[in-house]
mmCIF file of C-alpha atoms and ligand atoms in Angstrom:
data_model
loop_
_atom_site.group_PDB
_atom_site.id
_atom_site.type_symbol
_atom_site.label_atom_id
_atom_site.label_comp_id
_atom_site.label_asym_id
_atom_site.label_seq_id
_atom_site.Cartn_x
_atom_site.Cartn_y
_atom_site.Cartn_z
ATOM 1 C CA MET A 91 45.537 -20.428 -53.386
ATOM 2 C CA GLN A 92 47.564 -23.463 -54.468
ATOM 3 C CA ALA A 93 50.891 -21.707 -53.781
ATOM 4 C CA TRP A 94 49.758 -20.873 -50.231
ATOM 5 C CA SER A 95 48.624 -24.450 -49.662
ATOM 6 C CA HIS A 96 51.881 -25.879 -50.985
ATOM 7 C CA ALA A 97 53.818 -23.665 -48.560
ATOM 8 C CA CYS A 98 51.663 -24.971 -45.679
ATOM 9 C CA LYS A 99 52.299 -28.545 -46.717
ATOM 10 C CA LYS A 100 56.031 -27.914 -46.887
ATOM 11 C CA ALA A 101 55.838 -26.543 -43.335
ATOM 12 C CA LYS A 102 53.909 -29.700 -42.316
ATOM 13 C CA GLN A 103 50.805 -27.694 -41.458
ATOM 14 C CA ARG A 104 47.471 -29.433 -41.982
ATOM 15 C CA ILE A 105 44.784 -27.489 -43.815
ATOM 16 C CA GLY A 106 41.131 -27.591 -42.737
ATOM 17 C CA PHE A 107 38.660 -26.385 -45.363
ATOM 18 C CA VAL A 108 35.053 -25.178 -45.103
ATOM 19 C CA PRO A 109 33.410 -24.621 -48.509
ATOM 20 C CA THR A 110 30.445 -22.226 -48.399
ATOM 21 C CA MET A 111 28.250 -20.108 -50.638
ATOM 22 C CA GLY A 112 28.433 -17.252 -48.132
ATOM 23 C CA ASN A 113 25.521 -15.688 -46.246
ATOM 24 C CA LEU A 114 27.119 -17.208 -43.179
ATOM 25 C CA HIS A 115 25.246 -18.055 -39.973
ATOM 26 C CA ALA A 116 26.062 -19.844 -36.723
ATOM 27 C CA GLY A 117 25.867 -23.210 -38.503
ATOM 28 C CA HIS A 118 28.751 -22.255 -40.818
ATOM 29 C CA LEU A 119 30.773 -20.804 -37.945
ATOM 30 C CA ALA A 120 30.497 -24.135 -36.103
ATOM 31 C CA LEU A 121 32.080 -25.763 -39.176
ATOM 32 C CA VAL A 122 34.935 -23.276 -38.908
ATOM 33 C CA ASP A 123 35.388 -24.249 -35.230
ATOM 34 C CA LYS A 124 35.524 -27.904 -36.221
ATOM 35 C CA ALA A 125 38.152 -27.132 -38.889
ATOM 36 C CA ARG A 126 40.216 -25.345 -36.253
ATOM 37 C CA GLN A 127 40.051 -28.421 -33.998
ATOM 38 C CA VAL A 128 41.373 -30.826 -36.620
ATOM 39 C CA ALA A 129 43.850 -28.652 -38.571
ATOM 40 C CA ASP A 130 46.573 -26.030 -38.150
ATOM 41 C CA LYS A 131 45.310 -23.641 -40.821
ATOM 42 C CA VAL A 132 41.714 -22.890 -41.774
ATOM 43 C CA VAL A 133 40.486 -21.915 -45.244
ATOM 44 C CA VAL A 134 36.885 -20.892 -45.956
ATOM 45 C CA SER A 135 35.676 -20.463 -49.525
ATOM 46 C CA ILE A 136 32.792 -18.245 -50.543
ATOM 47 C CA TYR A 137 31.512 -19.002 -54.010
ATOM 48 C CA VAL A 138 27.912 -19.086 -55.203
ATOM 49 C CA ASN A 139 28.143 -22.014 -57.585
ATOM 50 C CA PRO A 140 25.918 -21.584 -60.654
ATOM 51 C CA THR A 141 26.000 -25.263 -61.699
ATOM 52 C CA GLN A 142 24.149 -26.471 -58.607
ATOM 53 C CA PHE A 143 21.141 -24.224 -59.294
ATOM 54 C CA GLY A 144 18.328 -25.520 -61.466
ATOM 55 C CA GLU A 145 16.669 -23.450 -64.182
ATOM 56 C CA ASN A 146 13.805 -22.404 -61.908
ATOM 57 C CA GLU A 147 16.041 -21.700 -58.924
ATOM 58 C CA ASP A 148 17.033 -18.174 -58.274
ATOM 59 C CA PHE A 149 20.820 -18.071 -58.696
ATOM 60 C CA ASP A 150 20.802 -14.327 -59.385
ATOM 61 C CA ASN A 151 18.936 -13.516 -56.189
ATOM 62 C CA TYR A 152 20.923 -15.830 -53.897
ATOM 63 C CA PRO A 153 21.887 -13.589 -50.940
ATOM 64 C CA ARG A 154 25.417 -12.247 -51.333
ATOM 65 C CA THR A 155 26.702 -10.754 -48.090
ATOM 66 C CA GLU A 156 30.472 -10.957 -48.561
ATOM 67 C CA LEU A 157 31.506 -7.996 -46.389
ATOM 68 C CA GLN A 158 29.469 -9.228 -43.451
ATOM 69 C CA ASP A 159 30.752 -12.791 -44.031
ATOM 70 C CA ILE A 160 34.377 -11.647 -44.012
ATOM 71 C CA GLU A 161 33.758 -9.811 -40.722
ATOM 72 C CA HIS A 162 32.462 -13.051 -39.142
ATOM 73 C CA LEU A 163 35.447 -14.983 -40.468
ATOM 74 C CA LYS A 164 37.897 -12.369 -39.152
ATOM 75 C CA GLN A 165 36.392 -12.851 -35.697
ATOM 76 C CA LYS A 166 37.131 -16.563 -36.072
ATOM 77 C CA ASN A 167 40.746 -15.911 -37.121
ATOM 78 C CA VAL A 168 40.321 -17.809 -40.357
ATOM 79 C CA ASP A 169 43.640 -17.901 -42.236
ATOM 80 C CA VAL A 170 42.318 -17.552 -45.790
ATOM 81 C CA VAL A 171 38.976 -16.584 -47.291
ATOM 82 C CA PHE A 172 39.094 -17.954 -50.833
ATOM 83 C CA MET A 173 36.675 -16.126 -53.145
ATOM 84 C CA PRO A 174 37.230 -17.307 -56.700
ATOM 85 C CA ASP A 175 35.133 -16.022 -59.578
ATOM 86 C CA SER A 176 33.431 -18.030 -62.286
ATOM 87 C CA SER A 177 36.138 -17.380 -64.877
ATOM 88 C CA GLU A 178 38.502 -19.287 -62.565
ATOM 89 C CA MET A 179 36.160 -22.071 -61.521
ATOM 90 C CA TYR A 180 34.612 -22.642 -64.946
ATOM 91 C CA PRO A 181 37.151 -21.296 -67.457
ATOM 92 C CA SER A 182 35.447 -23.032 -70.394
ATOM 93 C CA ASP A 183 31.833 -22.678 -69.368
ATOM 94 C CA LYS A 184 30.548 -24.339 -72.528
ATOM 95 C CA ALA A 185 32.455 -27.576 -71.855
ATOM 96 C CA ILE A 186 32.232 -28.362 -68.153
ATOM 97 C CA ASN A 187 33.543 -31.768 -67.097
ATOM 98 C CA TYR A 188 30.804 -32.722 -64.667
ATOM 99 C CA ILE A 189 31.553 -35.302 -62.028
ATOM 100 C CA ALA A 190 29.250 -38.320 -62.156
ATOM 101 C CA VAL A 191 27.171 -38.816 -59.025
ATOM 102 C CA PRO A 192 25.977 -42.096 -57.450
ATOM 103 C CA ASP A 193 22.441 -43.410 -57.963
ATOM 104 C CA PHE A 194 21.279 -42.222 -54.544
ATOM 105 C CA ALA A 195 21.876 -38.653 -55.737
ATOM 106 C CA THR A 196 18.817 -38.952 -57.995
ATOM 107 C CA GLU A 197 16.518 -39.481 -54.995
ATOM 108 C CA LEU A 198 15.173 -37.164 -52.267
ATOM 109 C CA GLU A 199 16.851 -33.793 -52.956
ATOM 110 C CA GLY A 200 17.877 -35.131 -56.355
ATOM 111 C CA LEU A 201 14.241 -35.655 -57.351
ATOM 112 C CA ALA A 202 13.348 -32.077 -56.578
ATOM 113 C CA ARG A 203 16.638 -30.769 -58.016
ATOM 114 C CA PRO A 204 17.852 -33.175 -60.746
ATOM 115 C CA THR A 205 21.116 -31.391 -61.643
ATOM 116 C CA HIS A 206 21.941 -30.163 -58.142
ATOM 117 C CA PHE A 207 24.343 -32.844 -56.897
ATOM 118 C CA ARG A 208 26.428 -33.095 -60.046
ATOM 119 C CA GLY A 209 26.956 -29.331 -59.680
ATOM 120 C CA VAL A 210 27.912 -29.772 -56.018
ATOM 121 C CA ALA A 211 30.289 -32.684 -56.693
ATOM 122 C CA THR A 212 31.902 -30.776 -59.565
ATOM 123 C CA ILE A 213 32.514 -27.546 -57.672
ATOM 124 C CA VAL A 214 33.681 -29.318 -54.511
ATOM 125 C CA LYS A 215 36.263 -31.260 -56.570
ATOM 126 C CA LYS A 216 37.451 -28.006 -58.156
ATOM 127 C CA LEU A 217 37.645 -26.291 -54.762
ATOM 128 C CA PHE A 218 39.556 -29.260 -53.335
ATOM 129 C CA ASP A 219 42.017 -29.024 -56.256
ATOM 130 C CA ALA A 220 42.566 -25.349 -55.484
ATOM 131 C CA VAL A 221 42.737 -25.550 -51.687
ATOM 132 C CA GLN A 222 44.406 -28.985 -51.334
ATOM 133 C CA PRO A 223 42.970 -29.542 -47.853
ATOM 134 C CA ASP A 224 43.751 -32.386 -45.474
ATOM 135 C CA HIS A 225 40.331 -32.058 -43.828
ATOM 136 C CA ALA A 226 37.049 -30.763 -45.261
ATOM 137 C CA ILE A 227 34.045 -29.943 -43.105
ATOM 138 C CA PHE A 228 30.430 -30.060 -44.261
ATOM 139 C CA GLY A 229 27.212 -29.555 -42.314
ATOM 140 C CA GLU A 230 25.187 -32.687 -41.622
ATOM 141 C CA LYS A 231 22.002 -30.724 -42.277
ATOM 142 C CA ASP A 232 22.723 -31.392 -45.944
ATOM 143 C CA PHE A 233 22.977 -35.106 -45.226
ATOM 144 C CA GLN A 234 22.733 -36.265 -48.825
ATOM 145 C CA GLN A 235 25.332 -33.700 -49.906
ATOM 146 C CA CYS A 236 27.785 -35.123 -47.327
ATOM 147 C CA LEU A 237 27.337 -38.600 -48.828
ATOM 148 C CA VAL A 238 27.778 -37.306 -52.397
ATOM 149 C CA VAL A 239 31.034 -35.585 -51.369
ATOM 150 C CA LYS A 240 32.300 -38.702 -49.555
ATOM 151 C CA HIS A 241 31.527 -40.747 -52.662
ATOM 152 C CA MET A 242 33.458 -38.307 -54.875
ATOM 153 C CA VAL A 243 36.449 -38.352 -52.498
ATOM 154 C CA ALA A 244 36.480 -42.168 -52.559
ATOM 155 C CA GLU A 245 36.117 -42.287 -56.375
ATOM 156 C CA TYR A 246 39.162 -40.052 -56.859
ATOM 157 C CA GLY A 247 41.126 -41.557 -53.967
ATOM 158 C CA LEU A 248 41.671 -38.087 -52.513
ATOM 159 C CA ALA A 249 43.728 -37.868 -49.318
ATOM 160 C CA ILE A 250 41.082 -35.700 -47.663
ATOM 161 C CA GLU A 251 39.185 -36.574 -44.514
ATOM 162 C CA VAL A 252 35.568 -35.467 -44.884
ATOM 163 C CA HIS A 253 33.828 -34.526 -41.626
ATOM 164 C CA ALA A 254 30.056 -34.223 -41.306
ATOM 165 C CA ALA A 255 29.521 -31.732 -38.473
ATOM 166 C CA PRO A 256 26.357 -31.949 -36.344
ATOM 167 C CA ILE A 257 23.384 -29.704 -37.125
ATOM 168 C CA VAL A 258 23.277 -26.431 -35.189
ATOM 169 C CA ARG A 259 19.757 -25.612 -33.976
ATOM 170 C CA ASP A 260 17.948 -22.611 -32.567
ATOM 171 C CA ALA A 261 16.744 -23.010 -28.960
ATOM 172 C CA ASP A 262 13.352 -24.281 -30.194
ATOM 173 C CA GLY A 263 14.961 -26.937 -32.397
ATOM 174 C CA LEU A 264 14.788 -25.327 -35.846
ATOM 175 C CA ALA A 265 17.928 -26.252 -37.815
ATOM 176 C CA LYS A 266 19.989 -23.169 -38.722
ATOM 177 C CA SER A 267 19.746 -22.385 -42.419
ATOM 178 C CA SER A 268 20.110 -19.414 -44.738
ATOM 179 C CA ARG A 269 16.539 -20.171 -45.833
ATOM 180 C CA ASN A 270 15.131 -19.417 -42.360
ATOM 181 C CA GLN A 271 15.451 -15.693 -43.068
ATOM 182 C CA TYR A 272 12.634 -16.029 -45.606
ATOM 183 C CA LEU A 273 10.120 -17.287 -43.008
ATOM 184 C CA THR A 274 7.466 -14.796 -41.916
ATOM 185 C CA PRO A 275 7.132 -14.393 -38.103
ATOM 186 C CA GLU A 276 4.056 -16.686 -38.201
ATOM 187 C CA GLN A 277 5.878 -19.329 -40.230
ATOM 188 C CA ARG A 278 8.885 -19.094 -37.921
ATOM 189 C CA LYS A 279 6.603 -19.984 -34.984
ATOM 190 C CA LEU A 280 5.418 -23.114 -36.823
ATOM 191 C CA ALA A 281 8.838 -24.224 -38.024
ATOM 192 C CA PRO A 282 9.967 -26.178 -34.881
ATOM 193 C CA VAL A 283 7.248 -28.734 -35.713
ATOM 194 C CA LEU A 284 9.778 -30.312 -38.069
ATOM 195 C CA TYR A 285 12.297 -31.143 -35.356
ATOM 196 C CA GLN A 286 9.559 -32.173 -32.913
ATOM 197 C CA THR A 287 8.215 -34.612 -35.514
ATOM 198 C CA LEU A 288 11.689 -36.004 -36.167
ATOM 199 C CA LEU A 289 12.148 -36.608 -32.432
ATOM 200 C CA GLY A 290 8.733 -38.301 -32.221
ATOM 201 C CA ALA A 291 9.475 -40.485 -35.248
ATOM 202 C CA ARG A 292 12.832 -41.506 -33.798
ATOM 203 C CA GLN A 293 11.104 -42.598 -30.600
ATOM 204 C CA LYS A 294 8.639 -44.672 -32.607
ATOM 205 C CA VAL A 295 11.434 -46.297 -34.637
ATOM 206 C CA ARG A 296 13.278 -47.177 -31.444
ATOM 207 C CA ALA A 297 10.118 -48.536 -29.788
ATOM 208 C CA GLY A 298 9.690 -50.848 -32.784
ATOM 209 C CA ASN A 299 5.871 -51.178 -32.607
ATOM 210 C CA LEU A 300 5.095 -49.610 -35.978
ATOM 211 C CA SER A 301 6.437 -50.267 -39.472
ATOM 212 C CA TYR A 302 8.712 -47.662 -41.042
ATOM 213 C CA SER A 303 6.039 -46.735 -43.568
ATOM 214 C CA GLU A 304 3.442 -46.225 -40.821
ATOM 215 C CA ILE A 305 5.827 -43.918 -38.980
ATOM 216 C CA GLU A 306 6.575 -42.025 -42.199
ATOM 217 C CA SER A 307 2.921 -41.502 -43.115
ATOM 218 C CA GLN A 308 1.889 -40.477 -39.569
ATOM 219 C CA SER A 309 4.724 -37.943 -39.529
ATOM 220 C CA ILE A 310 3.824 -36.533 -42.947
ATOM 221 C CA GLU A 311 0.183 -36.165 -41.908
ATOM 222 C CA PHE A 312 1.153 -34.357 -38.695
ATOM 223 C CA ILE A 313 3.530 -31.930 -40.429
ATOM 224 C CA ASN A 314 1.039 -31.167 -43.212
ATOM 225 C CA LYS A 315 -1.674 -30.490 -40.616
ATOM 226 C CA ASN A 316 0.586 -27.768 -39.267
ATOM 227 C CA GLY A 317 0.556 -25.821 -42.512
ATOM 228 C CA PHE A 318 3.539 -27.379 -44.328
ATOM 229 C CA LYS A 319 3.655 -29.236 -47.593
ATOM 230 C CA VAL A 320 5.944 -32.225 -47.032
ATOM 231 C CA ASP A 321 8.116 -33.159 -49.979
ATOM 232 C CA TYR A 322 9.560 -36.280 -48.315
ATOM 233 C CA PHE A 323 9.828 -37.768 -44.839
ATOM 234 C CA VAL A 324 11.717 -41.051 -44.982
ATOM 235 C CA ILE A 325 13.643 -43.489 -42.815
ATOM 236 C CA ARG A 326 16.745 -44.674 -44.666
ATOM 237 C CA ASP A 327 20.088 -46.398 -44.256
ATOM 238 C CA ALA A 328 22.526 -43.652 -43.235
ATOM 239 C CA THR A 329 25.343 -44.819 -45.544
ATOM 240 C CA THR A 330 23.575 -45.844 -48.741
ATOM 241 C CA LEU A 331 20.257 -43.980 -48.353
ATOM 242 C CA GLY A 332 18.729 -47.315 -49.352
ATOM 243 C CA VAL A 333 16.187 -49.465 -47.518
ATOM 244 C CA PRO A 334 16.959 -49.297 -43.796
ATOM 245 C CA GLY A 335 17.846 -52.314 -41.687
ATOM 246 C CA GLU A 336 17.786 -52.441 -37.888
ATOM 247 C CA THR A 337 20.798 -50.159 -37.323
ATOM 248 C CA ASN A 338 22.582 -47.173 -38.916
ATOM 249 C CA ARG A 339 19.301 -45.402 -39.695
ATOM 250 C CA VAL A 340 18.577 -41.761 -40.420
ATOM 251 C CA ILE A 341 15.299 -39.883 -40.820
ATOM 252 C CA LEU A 342 15.336 -37.225 -43.541
ATOM 253 C CA LEU A 343 12.763 -34.624 -44.431
ATOM 254 C CA ALA A 344 12.088 -31.708 -46.747
ATOM 255 C CA ALA A 345 8.989 -29.558 -46.410
ATOM 256 C CA LYS A 346 7.773 -26.276 -47.790
ATOM 257 C CA LEU A 347 6.336 -23.633 -45.544
ATOM 258 C CA GLY A 348 5.049 -21.001 -47.925
ATOM 259 C CA ILE A 349 7.977 -20.289 -50.261
ATOM 260 C CA PRO A 350 10.928 -21.534 -48.158
ATOM 261 C CA ARG A 351 11.731 -25.242 -48.467
ATOM 262 C CA LEU A 352 13.293 -26.487 -45.240
ATOM 263 C CA LEU A 353 15.481 -29.567 -44.759
ATOM 264 C CA ASP A 354 16.212 -31.459 -41.583
ATOM 265 C CA ASN A 355 17.328 -34.905 -40.472
ATOM 266 C CA LEU A 356 17.998 -36.953 -37.370
ATOM 267 C CA ARG A 357 20.145 -40.034 -36.803
ATOM 268 C CA VAL A 358 18.314 -42.898 -35.115
ATOM 269 C CA ASP A 359 21.414 -44.919 -34.201
HETATM 270 O O1 PAF B 279 26.560 -26.490 -48.928
HETATM 271 C C1 PAF B 279 26.905 -25.535 -49.642
HETATM 272 O O2 PAF B 279 26.928 -24.375 -49.227
HETATM 273 C C2 PAF B 279 27.301 -25.800 -51.082
HETATM 274 O O3 PAF B 279 26.546 -26.827 -51.640
HETATM 275 C C3 PAF B 279 28.824 -26.069 -51.257
HETATM 276 C C4 PAF B 279 29.233 -27.337 -50.541
HETATM 277 C C5 PAF B 279 29.610 -24.898 -50.740
HETATM 278 C C6 PAF B 279 29.158 -26.263 -52.747
HETATM 279 O O4 PAF B 279 28.851 -25.124 -53.483
#
Protein backbone atom coordinates (compact mmCIF):
# COMPACT_ATOMS: atom_id res chain seq x y z
CA MET A 1 0.00 0.00 0.00
CA GLN A 2 2.75 2.45 0.98
CA ALA A 3 4.80 1.67 -2.15
CA TRP A 4 1.77 2.41 -4.36
CA SER A 5 1.11 5.66 -2.51
CA HIS A 6 4.74 6.75 -2.77
CA ALA A 7 4.62 6.18 -6.54
CA CYS A 8 1.47 8.36 -6.75
CA LYS A 9 3.15 11.11 -4.77
CA LYS A 10 6.19 10.98 -7.03
CA ALA A 11 3.84 11.38 -10.01
CA LYS A 12 2.21 14.36 -8.22
CA GLN A 13 -1.12 12.57 -7.98
CA ARG A 14 -3.27 13.40 -4.96
CA ILE A 15 -4.77 10.49 -3.05
CA GLY A 16 -8.33 10.57 -1.71
CA PHE A 17 -9.09 7.97 0.96
CA VAL A 18 -12.38 6.54 2.26
CA PRO A 19 -11.92 4.27 5.30
CA THR A 20 -14.80 1.81 5.81
CA MET A 21 -15.69 -1.38 7.64
CA GLY A 22 -17.39 -2.71 4.51
CA ASN A 23 -21.07 -3.62 4.13
CA LEU A 24 -21.22 -0.66 1.78
CA HIS A 25 -24.38 1.30 0.99
CA ALA A 26 -25.23 4.48 -0.92
CA GLY A 27 -23.85 6.59 1.94
CA HIS A 28 -20.37 5.08 1.50
CA LEU A 29 -20.55 5.40 -2.28
CA ALA A 30 -21.25 9.13 -1.91
CA LEU A 31 -17.99 9.37 0.07
CA VAL A 32 -16.21 7.70 -2.84
CA ASP A 33 -17.72 10.30 -5.21
CA LYS A 34 -16.47 13.07 -2.95
CA ALA A 35 -12.97 11.53 -2.92
CA ARG A 36 -13.03 11.45 -6.71
CA GLN A 37 -13.92 15.16 -6.80
CA VAL A 38 -11.00 16.25 -4.64
CA ALA A 39 -8.25 13.79 -5.65
CA ASP A 40 -6.68 12.05 -8.65
CA LYS A 41 -6.62 8.55 -7.16
CA VAL A 42 -9.15 6.97 -4.82
CA VAL A 43 -8.39 4.35 -2.16
CA VAL A 44 -11.11 2.64 -0.10
CA SER A 45 -10.19 0.46 2.86
CA ILE A 46 -12.34 -2.35 4.19
CA TYR A 47 -11.34 -3.45 7.66
CA VAL A 48 -13.61 -4.41 10.54
CA ASN A 49 -11.62 -2.90 13.39
CA PRO A 50 -11.81 -4.99 16.57
CA THR A 51 -10.57 -2.23 18.91
CA GLN A 52 -13.59 0.00 18.34
CA PHE A 53 -16.04 -2.70 19.49
CA GLY A 54 -16.92 -2.94 23.16
CA GLU A 55 -17.11 -6.23 25.05
CA ASN A 56 -20.88 -6.50 24.61
CA GLU A 57 -20.82 -5.44 20.96
CA ASP A 58 -20.94 -8.10 18.37
CA PHE A 59 -17.63 -7.87 16.49
CA ASP A 60 -17.87 -11.48 15.29
CA ASN A 61 -21.30 -10.98 13.75
CA TYR A 62 -20.57 -7.63 12.09
CA PRO A 63 -21.78 -8.11 8.48
CA ARG A 64 -18.90 -8.98 6.17
CA THR A 65 -19.89 -8.63 2.53
CA GLU A 66 -16.51 -8.16 0.83
CA LEU A 67 -17.35 -9.62 -2.59
CA GLN A 68 -20.44 -7.47 -2.94
CA ASP A 69 -18.50 -4.43 -1.65
CA ILE A 70 -15.73 -4.93 -4.21
CA GLU A 71 -18.36 -5.12 -6.97
CA HIS A 72 -19.76 -1.73 -5.89
CA LEU A 73 -16.28 -0.23 -5.77
CA LYS A 74 -15.43 -1.59 -9.24
CA GLN A 75 -18.49 0.21 -10.58
CA LYS A 76 -17.08 3.40 -9.06
CA ASN A 77 -13.65 2.84 -10.65
CA VAL A 78 -11.90 2.96 -7.31
CA ASP A 79 -8.13 2.64 -7.82
CA VAL A 80 -7.30 0.52 -4.77
CA VAL A 81 -9.36 -1.47 -2.29
CA PHE A 82 -7.08 -1.88 0.72
CA MET A 83 -8.07 -4.88 2.87
CA PRO A 84 -5.46 -5.39 5.56
CA ASP A 85 -5.78 -8.13 8.15
CA SER A 86 -5.35 -7.84 11.90
CA SER A 87 -1.81 -9.23 11.89
CA GLU A 88 -0.85 -6.17 9.81
CA MET A 89 -2.89 -3.57 11.65
CA TYR A 90 -2.16 -4.85 15.16
CA PRO A 91 1.08 -6.83 14.87
CA SER A 92 1.60 -6.89 18.65
CA ASP A 93 -1.98 -7.22 19.80
CA LYS A 94 -1.01 -7.39 23.47
CA ALA A 95 0.70 -3.98 23.39
CA ILE A 96 -1.40 -1.62 21.29
CA ASN A 97 -0.36 2.04 21.36
CA TYR A 98 -3.79 3.61 21.63
CA ILE A 99 -4.22 7.19 20.54
CA ALA A 100 -5.54 9.47 23.28
CA VAL A 101 -8.89 11.06 22.49
CA PRO A 102 -10.20 14.50 23.54
CA ASP A 103 -12.59 14.94 26.47
CA PHE A 104 -15.63 15.30 24.21
CA ALA A 105 -15.06 11.70 23.10
CA THR A 106 -16.26 10.51 26.52
CA GLU A 107 -19.71 12.04 25.96
CA LEU A 108 -22.70 11.07 23.78
CA GLU A 109 -21.49 8.02 21.80
CA GLY A 110 -18.56 7.78 24.19
CA LEU A 111 -20.89 7.29 27.16
CA ALA A 112 -22.63 4.38 25.51
CA ARG A 113 -19.36 3.02 24.08
CA PRO A 114 -16.46 4.05 26.38
CA THR A 115 -13.59 2.51 24.37
CA HIS A 116 -15.06 3.15 20.92
CA PHE A 117 -13.35 6.41 19.91
CA ARG A 118 -9.86 5.47 21.04
CA GLY A 119 -10.24 2.40 18.80
CA VAL A 120 -11.42 4.60 15.92
CA ALA A 121 -8.63 7.17 16.36
CA THR A 122 -6.03 4.40 16.60
CA ILE A 123 -7.11 2.51 13.48
CA VAL A 124 -7.62 5.68 11.43
CA LYS A 125 -4.05 6.79 12.29
CA LYS A 126 -2.73 3.37 11.26
CA LEU A 127 -4.73 3.44 8.02
CA PHE A 128 -3.48 6.96 7.29
CA ASP A 129 0.11 5.75 7.84
CA ALA A 130 -0.46 2.95 5.34
CA VAL A 131 -2.40 4.89 2.69
CA GLN A 132 -0.67 8.30 3.06
CA PRO A 133 -3.68 10.19 1.69
CA ASP A 134 -3.90 13.89 0.88
CA HIS A 135 -7.66 13.89 1.51
CA ALA A 136 -9.75 11.65 3.76
CA ILE A 137 -13.53 11.50 3.58
CA PHE A 138 -15.83 10.58 6.46
CA GLY A 139 -19.61 10.60 6.69
CA GLU A 140 -21.14 13.39 8.75
CA LYS A 141 -23.70 10.93 10.11
CA ASP A 142 -20.97 9.93 12.55
CA PHE A 143 -20.56 13.56 13.58
CA GLN A 144 -18.58 12.89 16.74
CA GLN A 145 -16.27 10.50 14.88
CA CYS A 146 -15.47 13.26 12.36
CA LEU A 147 -14.44 15.57 15.21
CA VAL A 148 -12.31 12.86 16.87
CA VAL A 149 -10.50 12.26 13.55
CA LYS A 150 -9.96 16.00 12.98
CA HIS A 151 -8.54 16.27 16.50
CA MET A 152 -6.14 13.37 15.85
CA VAL A 153 -5.00 14.91 12.54
CA ALA A 154 -4.32 18.24 14.29
CA GLU A 155 -2.49 16.54 17.20
CA TYR A 156 -0.10 14.77 14.82
CA GLY A 157 0.15 17.69 12.38
CA LEU A 158 -0.77 15.38 9.51
CA ALA A 159 -0.90 16.93 6.03
CA ILE A 160 -4.33 15.43 5.39
CA GLU A 161 -7.48 17.38 4.66
CA VAL A 162 -10.41 15.75 6.45
CA HIS A 163 -13.78 16.18 4.74
CA ALA A 164 -17.09 15.54 6.49
CA ALA A 165 -19.50 14.58 3.70
CA PRO A 166 -23.23 15.32 4.09
CA ILE A 167 -25.59 12.58 5.29
CA VAL A 168 -27.28 10.58 2.54
CA ARG A 169 -30.96 9.94 3.30
CA ASP A 170 -33.70 7.71 1.98
CA ALA A 171 -36.62 9.55 0.33
CA ASP A 172 -38.50 9.63 3.66
CA GLY A 173 -35.54 11.18 5.49
CA LEU A 174 -34.03 8.16 7.26
CA ALA A 175 -30.22 8.49 7.28
CA LYS A 176 -28.54 5.65 5.37
CA SER A 177 -26.82 3.23 7.72
CA SER A 178 -25.72 -0.39 7.79
CA ARG A 179 -27.91 -0.71 10.90
CA ASN A 180 -31.10 0.03 8.93
CA GLN A 181 -31.05 -3.53 7.57
CA TYR A 182 -31.89 -4.78 11.06
CA LEU A 183 -35.18 -2.82 11.23
CA THR A 184 -38.36 -4.87 10.84
CA PRO A 185 -40.81 -3.52 8.20
CA GLU A 186 -42.89 -1.97 11.02
CA GLN A 187 -39.85 -0.34 12.60
CA ARG A 188 -38.71 0.93 9.20
CA LYS A 189 -42.06 2.74 8.84
CA LEU A 190 -41.50 4.49 12.19
CA ALA A 191 -37.86 5.38 11.61
CA PRO A 192 -38.36 8.69 9.67
CA VAL A 193 -39.71 10.18 12.93
CA LEU A 194 -36.08 10.83 13.85
CA TYR A 195 -35.39 13.15 10.93
CA GLN A 196 -38.81 14.80 11.23
CA THR A 197 -38.07 15.57 14.89
CA LEU A 198 -34.65 16.96 14.02
CA LEU A 199 -36.24 19.27 11.44
CA GLY A 200 -38.87 20.39 13.97
CA ALA A 201 -36.24 21.02 16.64
CA ARG A 202 -34.13 23.04 14.21
CA GLN A 203 -37.14 25.23 13.45
CA LYS A 204 -37.70 25.79 17.16
CA VAL A 205 -34.03 26.67 17.73
CA ARG A 206 -34.15 29.16 14.88
CA ALA A 207 -37.43 30.68 16.11
CA GLY A 208 -35.74 31.28 19.47
CA ASN A 209 -38.91 31.13 21.64
CA LEU A 210 -37.93 28.10 23.71
CA SER A 211 -34.79 27.26 25.68
CA TYR A 212 -32.48 24.56 24.33
CA SER A 213 -33.42 22.22 27.16
CA GLU A 214 -37.15 22.68 26.48
CA ILE A 215 -36.59 21.82 22.83
CA GLU A 216 -34.51 18.79 23.79
CA SER A 217 -37.07 17.41 26.24
CA GLN A 218 -40.04 18.00 23.89
CA SER A 219 -38.16 16.17 21.14
CA ILE A 220 -37.23 13.25 23.38
CA GLU A 221 -40.84 12.90 24.54
CA PHE A 222 -42.12 12.92 20.95
CA ILE A 223 -39.61 10.32 19.73
CA ASN A 224 -40.23 8.03 22.71
CA LYS A 225 -43.99 8.26 22.13
CA ASN A 226 -43.34 6.80 18.70
CA GLY A 227 -41.88 3.59 20.09
CA PHE A 228 -38.19 4.54 20.38
CA LYS A 229 -35.98 4.68 23.42
CA VAL A 230 -33.94 7.88 23.09
CA ASP A 231 -30.38 7.64 24.35
CA TYR A 232 -29.61 11.34 23.78
CA PHE A 233 -31.08 14.28 21.89
CA VAL A 234 -28.92 17.36 22.40
CA ILE A 235 -28.15 20.75 20.91
CA ARG A 236 -24.40 21.37 20.99
CA ASP A 237 -21.62 23.52 19.61
CA ALA A 238 -20.64 21.91 16.30
CA THR A 239 -16.87 22.26 16.85
CA THR A 240 -16.38 21.46 20.52
CA LEU A 241 -19.61 19.55 21.28
CA GLY A 242 -19.76 21.81 24.33
CA VAL A 243 -22.50 24.19 25.45
CA PRO A 244 -23.96 25.85 22.35
CA GLY A 245 -23.91 29.59 21.74
CA GLU A 246 -26.05 31.44 19.20
CA THR A 247 -24.27 30.10 16.09
CA ASN A 248 -22.41 26.99 14.85
CA ARG A 249 -24.95 24.63 16.43
CA VAL A 250 -25.73 21.01 15.71
CA ILE A 251 -28.49 18.73 16.98
CA LEU A 252 -27.39 15.15 17.65
CA LEU A 253 -29.42 12.11 18.54
CA ALA A 254 -29.16 8.39 19.22
CA ALA A 255 -32.23 6.24 19.75
CA LYS A 256 -32.99 2.56 19.92
CA LEU A 257 -35.84 1.07 17.97
CA GLY A 258 -36.00 -2.51 19.17
CA ILE A 259 -32.43 -3.81 18.83
CA PRO A 260 -30.98 -1.35 16.27
CA ARG A 261 -29.55 1.88 17.70
CA LEU A 262 -29.86 4.66 15.15
CA LEU A 263 -27.84 7.89 14.97
CA ASP A 264 -28.69 11.10 13.20
CA ASN A 265 -27.84 14.79 13.36
CA LEU A 266 -28.67 18.10 11.75
CA ARG A 267 -26.73 21.36 11.54
CA VAL A 268 -28.70 24.40 12.68
CA ASP A 269 -26.35 27.02 11.21
O1 LIG B 1 -16.98 4.78 10.27
C1 LIG B 1 -16.46 3.66 10.14
O2 LIG B 1 -16.86 2.84 9.32
C2 LIG B 1 -15.30 3.29 11.04
O3 LIG B 1 -15.44 3.83 12.31
C3 LIG B 1 -13.91 3.65 10.43
C4 LIG B 1 -13.77 5.15 10.27
C5 LIG B 1 -13.75 2.97 9.10
C6 LIG B 1 -12.78 3.19 11.37
O4 LIG B 1 -12.81 1.81 11.54
